[in-house]
Short mmCIF file of C-alpha atoms and ligand atoms in Angstrom, two decimals:
data_model
loop_
_atom_site.label_atom_id
_atom_site.label_comp_id
_atom_site.label_asym_id
_atom_site.label_seq_id
_atom_site.Cartn_x
_atom_site.Cartn_y
_atom_site.Cartn_z
CA MET A 1 -84.32 8.64 -158.62
CA LYS A 2 -84.49 11.38 -161.11
CA LYS A 3 -82.69 8.64 -163.29
CA VAL A 4 -85.09 5.58 -162.94
CA VAL A 5 -88.06 8.34 -163.82
CA LEU A 6 -86.21 8.76 -166.75
CA LEU A 7 -85.11 5.95 -167.71
CA ALA A 8 -88.87 4.15 -167.29
CA LEU A 9 -90.19 7.86 -169.62
CA VAL A 10 -87.41 6.36 -172.24
CA ALA A 11 -88.72 2.45 -172.35
CA VAL A 12 -92.63 4.05 -172.22
CA LEU A 13 -91.72 6.46 -175.02
CA ALA A 14 -89.98 3.47 -176.68
CA VAL A 15 -92.92 1.49 -177.09
CA SER A 16 -95.27 3.55 -178.01
CA VAL A 17 -92.66 5.05 -180.86
CA SER A 18 -92.99 1.27 -181.82
CA PHE A 19 -96.61 1.54 -182.04
CA ALA A 20 -97.08 4.28 -183.86
CA ASN A 21 -94.67 3.13 -186.25
CA GLY A 22 -95.67 -0.45 -186.71
CA GLN A 23 -98.17 -2.40 -188.32
CA GLN A 24 -100.05 -3.36 -185.47
CA ASP A 25 -101.57 0.72 -184.41
CA ASP A 26 -103.84 1.03 -187.91
CA GLY A 27 -103.43 -1.89 -190.10
CA LYS A 28 -100.99 -0.07 -192.55
CA VAL A 29 -97.75 -1.34 -193.71
CA VAL A 30 -94.73 0.23 -192.86
CA ILE A 31 -91.63 0.31 -195.00
CA GLY A 32 -87.77 1.00 -193.62
CA ALA A 33 -85.78 2.22 -196.29
CA ASN A 34 -83.06 3.82 -197.36
CA ILE A 35 -80.49 5.13 -200.59
CA TYR A 36 -76.80 4.45 -200.10
CA ASN A 37 -76.40 8.05 -201.12
CA PHE A 38 -78.65 10.76 -201.15
CA ALA A 39 -75.73 12.73 -203.34
CA ASP A 40 -76.39 9.45 -206.29
CA ASN A 41 -78.08 11.38 -209.55
CA PHE A 42 -79.05 8.27 -210.27
CA MET A 43 -80.90 7.31 -206.80
CA ASN A 44 -81.95 10.36 -205.93
CA ALA A 45 -83.57 11.72 -209.03
CA ALA A 46 -84.98 8.05 -210.86
CA MET A 47 -85.74 6.43 -207.38
CA LYS A 48 -86.29 8.18 -204.44
CA PRO A 49 -89.05 10.36 -205.08
CA VAL A 50 -90.93 7.47 -206.75
CA LEU A 51 -90.33 4.92 -203.59
CA GLU A 52 -92.11 7.48 -201.58
CA SER A 53 -94.98 8.01 -203.88
CA TYR A 54 -95.71 4.63 -204.86
CA ALA A 55 -95.52 3.81 -201.02
CA VAL A 56 -98.26 6.40 -200.26
CA GLU A 57 -100.50 5.46 -203.44
CA LYS A 58 -100.44 1.62 -202.13
CA GLY A 59 -101.16 2.35 -198.77
CA ALA A 60 -98.56 2.29 -196.91
CA GLU A 61 -96.45 4.15 -194.67
CA ILE A 62 -92.43 4.74 -195.66
CA GLN A 63 -89.24 6.43 -193.98
CA VAL A 64 -87.03 7.10 -196.35
CA VAL A 65 -83.11 7.53 -194.70
CA ASP A 66 -79.59 8.84 -196.37
CA SER A 67 -76.76 6.32 -195.73
CA GLU A 68 -74.14 9.01 -196.88
CA ASN A 69 -71.90 6.02 -198.78
CA GLN A 70 -71.26 4.37 -195.75
CA GLN A 71 -72.13 0.83 -194.61
CA ALA A 72 -71.38 1.38 -191.08
CA LYS A 73 -74.34 3.99 -191.26
CA LEU A 74 -76.61 1.34 -192.78
CA ASN A 75 -75.97 -1.25 -190.33
CA ASP A 76 -77.18 1.44 -187.48
CA GLN A 77 -80.03 2.24 -189.21
CA VAL A 78 -81.32 -1.19 -190.50
CA ASP A 79 -81.24 -1.80 -186.01
CA VAL A 80 -82.53 1.35 -185.23
CA PHE A 81 -85.52 0.56 -187.87
CA ILE A 82 -86.17 -2.98 -186.05
CA THR A 83 -86.23 -1.62 -182.99
CA LYS A 84 -88.72 1.04 -183.85
CA GLY A 85 -90.99 -2.08 -185.23
CA VAL A 86 -91.22 -1.58 -188.92
CA ASP A 87 -92.86 -4.55 -191.10
CA VAL A 88 -90.07 -4.58 -193.72
CA LEU A 89 -86.59 -3.37 -194.80
CA ALA A 90 -86.61 -1.95 -198.42
CA ILE A 91 -82.62 -1.96 -198.66
CA ASN A 92 -80.16 0.13 -200.99
CA LEU A 93 -76.66 -1.52 -199.65
CA VAL A 94 -73.52 0.32 -199.41
CA ASP A 95 -71.22 -2.61 -199.76
CA PRO A 96 -72.53 -4.84 -202.50
CA ALA A 97 -70.33 -7.37 -200.40
CA ALA A 98 -72.04 -6.49 -197.13
CA ALA A 99 -75.52 -8.16 -197.53
CA SER A 100 -75.13 -11.07 -195.26
CA THR A 101 -74.73 -8.48 -192.65
CA ILE A 102 -77.84 -6.63 -193.24
CA ILE A 103 -79.86 -10.12 -193.80
CA GLY A 104 -78.61 -11.58 -190.73
CA LYS A 105 -80.02 -8.53 -189.19
CA ALA A 106 -83.60 -9.24 -191.08
CA LYS A 107 -83.41 -12.61 -190.17
CA ALA A 108 -82.69 -12.61 -186.14
CA ALA A 109 -86.01 -9.99 -186.54
CA GLY A 110 -88.15 -12.00 -188.81
CA ILE A 111 -88.81 -9.33 -190.54
CA PRO A 112 -88.81 -9.77 -194.50
CA LEU A 113 -86.31 -7.87 -196.70
CA VAL A 114 -86.41 -6.36 -200.40
CA LEU A 115 -82.60 -5.39 -201.93
CA PHE A 116 -82.96 -3.43 -204.72
CA ASN A 117 -80.10 -1.48 -207.35
CA LYS A 118 -77.00 -2.85 -204.99
CA GLU A 119 -77.42 -6.74 -205.87
CA ALA A 120 -75.76 -8.65 -202.79
CA THR A 121 -72.59 -10.25 -204.74
CA GLU A 122 -71.86 -12.40 -201.59
CA ALA A 123 -72.26 -16.32 -202.63
CA GLY A 124 -75.49 -18.12 -200.82
CA ALA A 125 -76.02 -14.35 -199.09
CA MET A 126 -79.34 -14.46 -200.71
CA ALA A 127 -80.22 -18.63 -200.42
CA SER A 128 -79.33 -17.72 -196.46
CA TYR A 129 -82.74 -16.56 -196.10
CA ASP A 130 -86.00 -17.29 -197.53
CA LYS A 131 -87.62 -13.67 -196.79
CA VAL A 132 -84.89 -11.87 -198.63
CA TRP A 133 -85.83 -10.66 -201.99
CA TYR A 134 -83.76 -8.37 -205.11
CA VAL A 135 -84.83 -5.84 -207.31
CA GLY A 136 -82.98 -4.49 -209.97
CA THR A 137 -82.15 -5.66 -213.36
CA ASP A 138 -79.83 -7.76 -215.16
CA SER A 139 -75.90 -5.96 -215.00
CA ALA A 140 -74.46 -7.49 -218.24
CA GLU A 141 -77.97 -6.15 -220.51
CA SER A 142 -76.89 -2.64 -220.10
CA GLY A 143 -73.34 -3.14 -221.06
CA MET A 144 -74.62 -4.83 -224.70
CA ILE A 145 -77.28 -2.58 -225.48
CA GLN A 146 -74.72 0.10 -224.38
CA GLY A 147 -72.12 -1.78 -226.81
CA GLN A 148 -74.76 -2.33 -229.77
CA MET A 149 -75.48 1.13 -230.52
CA MET A 150 -71.52 2.29 -230.11
CA VAL A 151 -70.77 -0.61 -232.68
CA ALA A 152 -73.01 0.34 -235.10
CA ASP A 153 -72.87 4.06 -234.44
CA TRP A 154 -68.99 3.24 -234.62
CA LYS A 155 -69.86 1.57 -238.65
CA SER A 156 -71.88 3.95 -239.75
CA ASN A 157 -68.91 6.90 -238.46
CA PRO A 158 -65.74 5.88 -240.53
CA ASP A 159 -64.29 9.19 -239.48
CA TRP A 160 -64.39 8.34 -235.66
CA ASP A 161 -61.28 5.94 -236.47
CA LYS A 162 -59.35 9.31 -236.35
CA ASN A 163 -56.12 6.60 -236.86
CA GLY A 164 -57.78 4.51 -238.84
CA ASP A 165 -56.43 1.71 -237.78
CA GLY A 166 -59.63 0.08 -237.68
CA LYS A 167 -59.41 -0.12 -234.04
CA VAL A 168 -61.35 1.85 -230.92
CA GLN A 169 -59.02 4.14 -229.20
CA TYR A 170 -61.68 4.41 -225.79
CA VAL A 171 -61.28 5.34 -222.13
CA MET A 172 -63.87 4.29 -220.09
CA LEU A 173 -65.43 6.21 -216.66
CA LYS A 174 -66.37 2.81 -214.56
CA GLY A 175 -68.33 3.81 -211.19
CA GLU A 176 -68.27 2.22 -208.05
CA PRO A 177 -65.42 -1.11 -207.99
CA GLY A 178 -67.24 -4.25 -207.25
CA HIS A 179 -70.66 -3.05 -208.38
CA PRO A 180 -72.51 -5.44 -210.28
CA ASP A 181 -73.37 -2.89 -212.29
CA ALA A 182 -70.16 -1.32 -212.85
CA GLU A 183 -68.55 -4.32 -213.48
CA ALA A 184 -71.03 -5.66 -215.95
CA ARG A 185 -70.92 -2.63 -217.66
CA THR A 186 -66.98 -2.35 -218.15
CA LYS A 187 -66.98 -5.33 -219.44
CA TYR A 188 -70.19 -6.05 -221.87
CA SER A 189 -69.80 -2.94 -223.53
CA VAL A 190 -66.25 -3.37 -224.95
CA GLU A 191 -67.03 -6.66 -225.39
CA ALA A 192 -69.60 -5.78 -228.17
CA PHE A 193 -66.77 -4.27 -230.64
CA LYS A 194 -64.97 -7.49 -230.34
CA ASP A 195 -68.21 -9.64 -231.22
CA ALA A 196 -68.74 -7.11 -234.02
CA GLY A 197 -65.03 -8.08 -234.94
CA ILE A 198 -63.42 -4.63 -234.14
CA GLY A 199 -60.20 -4.90 -232.25
CA VAL A 200 -60.31 -2.24 -229.17
CA GLU A 201 -57.41 -0.33 -227.24
CA GLN A 202 -58.93 0.97 -223.64
CA LEU A 203 -56.45 4.30 -223.00
CA ALA A 204 -57.57 4.57 -219.11
CA LEU A 205 -60.10 4.03 -217.09
CA GLU A 206 -60.72 5.24 -214.25
CA ALA A 207 -63.41 3.99 -210.80
CA ASP A 208 -65.32 6.21 -208.92
CA PRO A 209 -67.33 5.05 -205.52
CA ASN A 210 -69.57 7.71 -205.88
CA TRP A 211 -70.38 7.42 -209.90
CA SER A 212 -69.78 11.12 -209.64
CA THR A 213 -70.36 14.43 -212.34
CA GLN A 214 -67.51 15.88 -210.38
CA HIS A 215 -65.12 12.56 -211.36
CA GLY A 216 -66.44 12.27 -214.75
CA ASN A 217 -65.47 16.16 -215.64
CA ASP A 218 -62.35 15.93 -213.38
CA LYS A 219 -60.93 12.46 -215.24
CA MET A 220 -62.01 13.64 -218.28
CA ALA A 221 -60.18 17.28 -217.90
CA ALA A 222 -57.42 15.10 -217.22
CA TRP A 223 -56.89 12.87 -219.95
CA LEU A 224 -57.50 15.97 -222.83
CA THR A 225 -54.62 17.58 -221.35
CA SER A 226 -52.64 13.29 -220.98
CA SER A 227 -50.45 12.42 -223.52
CA PHE A 228 -52.65 10.38 -225.13
CA ALA A 229 -55.20 13.44 -225.58
CA ASP A 230 -55.13 13.73 -229.13
CA LYS A 231 -55.84 9.56 -229.79
CA ILE A 232 -59.01 9.41 -227.53
CA GLU A 233 -61.78 8.07 -229.75
CA LEU A 234 -64.11 7.26 -227.79
CA VAL A 235 -65.69 8.41 -223.96
CA ILE A 236 -67.60 5.02 -222.88
CA CYS A 237 -69.43 5.91 -219.32
CA ASN A 238 -71.18 3.37 -216.85
CA ASN A 239 -73.92 5.91 -215.91
CA ASP A 240 -75.05 9.31 -216.95
CA ALA A 241 -73.94 11.65 -214.16
CA MET A 242 -69.59 10.71 -214.95
CA GLY A 243 -70.86 11.32 -218.76
CA PHE A 244 -72.23 15.03 -217.03
CA GLY A 245 -68.82 15.39 -216.10
CA ALA A 246 -67.23 14.48 -219.18
CA ILE A 247 -69.45 16.50 -221.52
CA ASN A 248 -68.58 19.64 -219.23
CA ALA A 249 -65.04 18.76 -219.57
CA MET A 250 -64.94 18.39 -223.11
CA LYS A 251 -66.83 21.54 -223.55
CA ALA A 252 -64.60 23.31 -222.02
CA ALA A 253 -61.66 22.01 -224.00
CA GLY A 254 -63.68 22.51 -227.40
CA VAL A 255 -63.62 19.09 -228.08
CA ARG A 256 -65.92 16.57 -229.37
CA LEU A 257 -65.72 13.16 -229.03
CA PRO A 258 -68.40 10.09 -229.43
CA ILE A 259 -69.99 9.47 -225.81
CA TYR A 260 -72.10 6.84 -223.87
CA SER A 261 -73.57 6.65 -220.85
CA VAL A 262 -76.32 4.58 -219.25
CA ASP A 263 -79.87 5.55 -217.05
CA ALA A 264 -81.66 8.19 -219.44
CA LEU A 265 -81.72 10.80 -216.52
CA ASP A 266 -83.78 13.92 -217.68
CA GLN A 267 -80.47 16.00 -218.26
CA ALA A 268 -79.47 13.18 -220.28
CA LEU A 269 -81.96 13.52 -222.89
CA THR A 270 -81.11 17.42 -222.90
CA HIS A 271 -77.98 16.42 -223.98
CA ILE A 272 -78.99 13.74 -226.48
CA ALA A 273 -81.78 16.60 -227.61
CA ASP A 274 -78.40 19.17 -227.75
CA GLY A 275 -76.26 16.90 -229.70
CA GLU A 276 -73.92 16.45 -226.94
CA LEU A 277 -74.66 12.64 -226.45
CA ASP A 278 -74.62 10.19 -228.49
CA GLY A 279 -77.06 7.70 -226.61
CA THR A 280 -77.50 6.17 -223.35
CA VAL A 281 -79.57 3.57 -221.87
CA LEU A 282 -82.69 3.75 -219.78
CA ASN A 283 -82.09 2.74 -216.21
CA ASP A 284 -85.82 2.27 -215.25
CA GLY A 285 -85.61 3.67 -211.99
CA ALA A 286 -89.05 4.86 -211.41
CA ASN A 287 -90.29 0.83 -211.99
CA GLN A 288 -87.39 -0.39 -210.12
CA ALA A 289 -88.49 1.71 -207.17
CA LYS A 290 -92.45 0.25 -207.27
CA ALA A 291 -91.62 -2.85 -207.55
CA THR A 292 -89.22 -2.59 -204.74
CA ILE A 293 -92.58 -1.86 -203.21
CA ASP A 294 -95.18 -3.99 -204.24
CA LEU A 295 -93.10 -7.12 -203.52
CA ALA A 296 -92.08 -4.80 -200.18
CA ILE A 297 -95.82 -5.25 -198.77
CA ASN A 298 -96.37 -7.88 -200.21
CA ALA A 299 -93.88 -9.35 -197.96
CA ALA A 300 -94.85 -7.61 -195.14
CA MET A 301 -98.35 -8.60 -195.26
CA GLY A 302 -97.19 -12.38 -195.88
CA LYS A 303 -98.33 -12.91 -199.18
CA ASP A 304 -96.39 -14.31 -202.03
CA VAL A 305 -94.01 -11.09 -203.42
CA THR A 306 -95.60 -10.83 -206.62
CA ALA A 307 -98.74 -11.57 -205.89
CA GLY A 308 -101.73 -8.92 -208.13
CA THR A 309 -98.42 -7.55 -209.69
CA GLY A 310 -96.66 -7.69 -212.47
CA TRP A 311 -93.47 -8.39 -211.92
CA THR A 312 -91.90 -12.29 -212.15
CA LEU A 313 -89.43 -13.63 -210.12
CA GLN A 314 -86.57 -15.28 -211.68
CA THR A 315 -85.91 -18.88 -210.95
CA ASP A 316 -82.23 -18.81 -210.83
CA GLY A 317 -81.76 -18.47 -207.57
CA SER A 318 -80.98 -15.11 -207.13
CA LYS A 319 -84.70 -14.80 -206.47
CA ALA A 320 -84.71 -11.35 -208.19
CA VAL A 321 -87.43 -9.17 -209.85
CA ARG A 322 -85.05 -7.72 -212.93
CA VAL A 323 -86.51 -4.68 -215.04
CA PRO A 324 -85.35 -4.16 -218.43
CA TYR A 325 -83.38 -1.42 -220.17
CA VAL A 326 -84.13 -0.12 -223.48
CA ALA A 327 -81.59 2.12 -225.47
CA VAL A 328 -81.83 5.67 -225.72
CA THR A 329 -80.29 7.45 -229.24
CA PRO A 330 -81.06 10.53 -231.07
CA GLU A 331 -83.57 8.85 -232.90
CA ASN A 332 -85.82 7.68 -230.31
CA TYR A 333 -84.98 9.74 -227.12
CA GLN A 334 -88.19 12.02 -227.30
CA ASP A 335 -89.98 8.87 -226.39
CA PHE A 336 -88.66 8.62 -222.75
C1 BGC B 401 -76.88 3.06 -211.81
C2 BGC B 401 -76.18 5.05 -211.49
C3 BGC B 401 -76.14 4.45 -210.19
C4 BGC B 401 -76.00 3.12 -209.17
C5 BGC B 401 -76.05 3.30 -207.54
C6 BGC B 401 -76.78 2.39 -211.11
O1 BGC B 401 -77.43 1.37 -211.65
O2 BGC B 401 -76.51 3.48 -213.56
O3 BGC B 401 -76.17 5.53 -211.74
O4 BGC B 401 -74.75 5.49 -209.75
O5 BGC B 401 -77.07 2.39 -209.76
O6 BGC B 401 -76.15 1.76 -207.23
CA1 CA B 402 -58.23 3.78 -234.22
#
């Protein structure tokens, strides 16, 4: 008997929760969102605060949950959002190769979905649902810009070629394997040297699913005590957070090697001002967050996703809004 009463109560609660959160209640669009890992510097500092404040500014309600770098956890969180009756999902995949699971859930529930920051890597995933879009960047562009900065500085600093062989002996902090940003930056930054007719030699490359400062510190510290320590001429970091760690390790070892990263977080600008970082690339998290919210609200209201916004969707089948990257150097960092 008690059990029956309890079950009835749970049912009533479930209905009232869905009404409290759903658009049917007060006309507000309710966005169910996540960050793949709150411990990620870029996501936490550059994207999360803007997702939250801009959603409110636009009259929507948003809930942002932490997926703690576990795709299984995100799958459950999406189920909960759907059960609660959110109007639209704004999802930062943990695993870029797991998009179809999330897209399948949104499609089955008939809820629009905006993926952001980690682009789906499975072929056909984006085409499998008419109400899924992506907001991010052109990953290759960050590598190209970083590469162009490094080539220009390499050319104007002949002493950087420590062994005088005309080639760049570099170490690379890659970030998350399989992440389109990590993969493209790894490729295009180095390709810029080859395009400029400058040879390259990779001394070491380390990947890290967390893109973290700790990893950058540990790997750089190890490289600086390795057999090739004296050969290193350039440190390429695929994000700022790992670069911060590498800078710490160099300071601890009393070494200052040319070093470049991507993101342009506030701390990176400070490192540039202090002469500890040679360049970074603005990864415009604030505008990516705004585009995510704009598209989500429009989608929830059944409008054309870019209606009334300044965003443009790619026409190449990626269904993506791509926010441009910008080079940040010791000459222009004060503008950021
Ligand atoms: C950023 C990294 C971040 C990653 C998370 C990238 O675009 O540059 O700093 O860790 O996104 O997915
Ligand atoms: Ca050399």
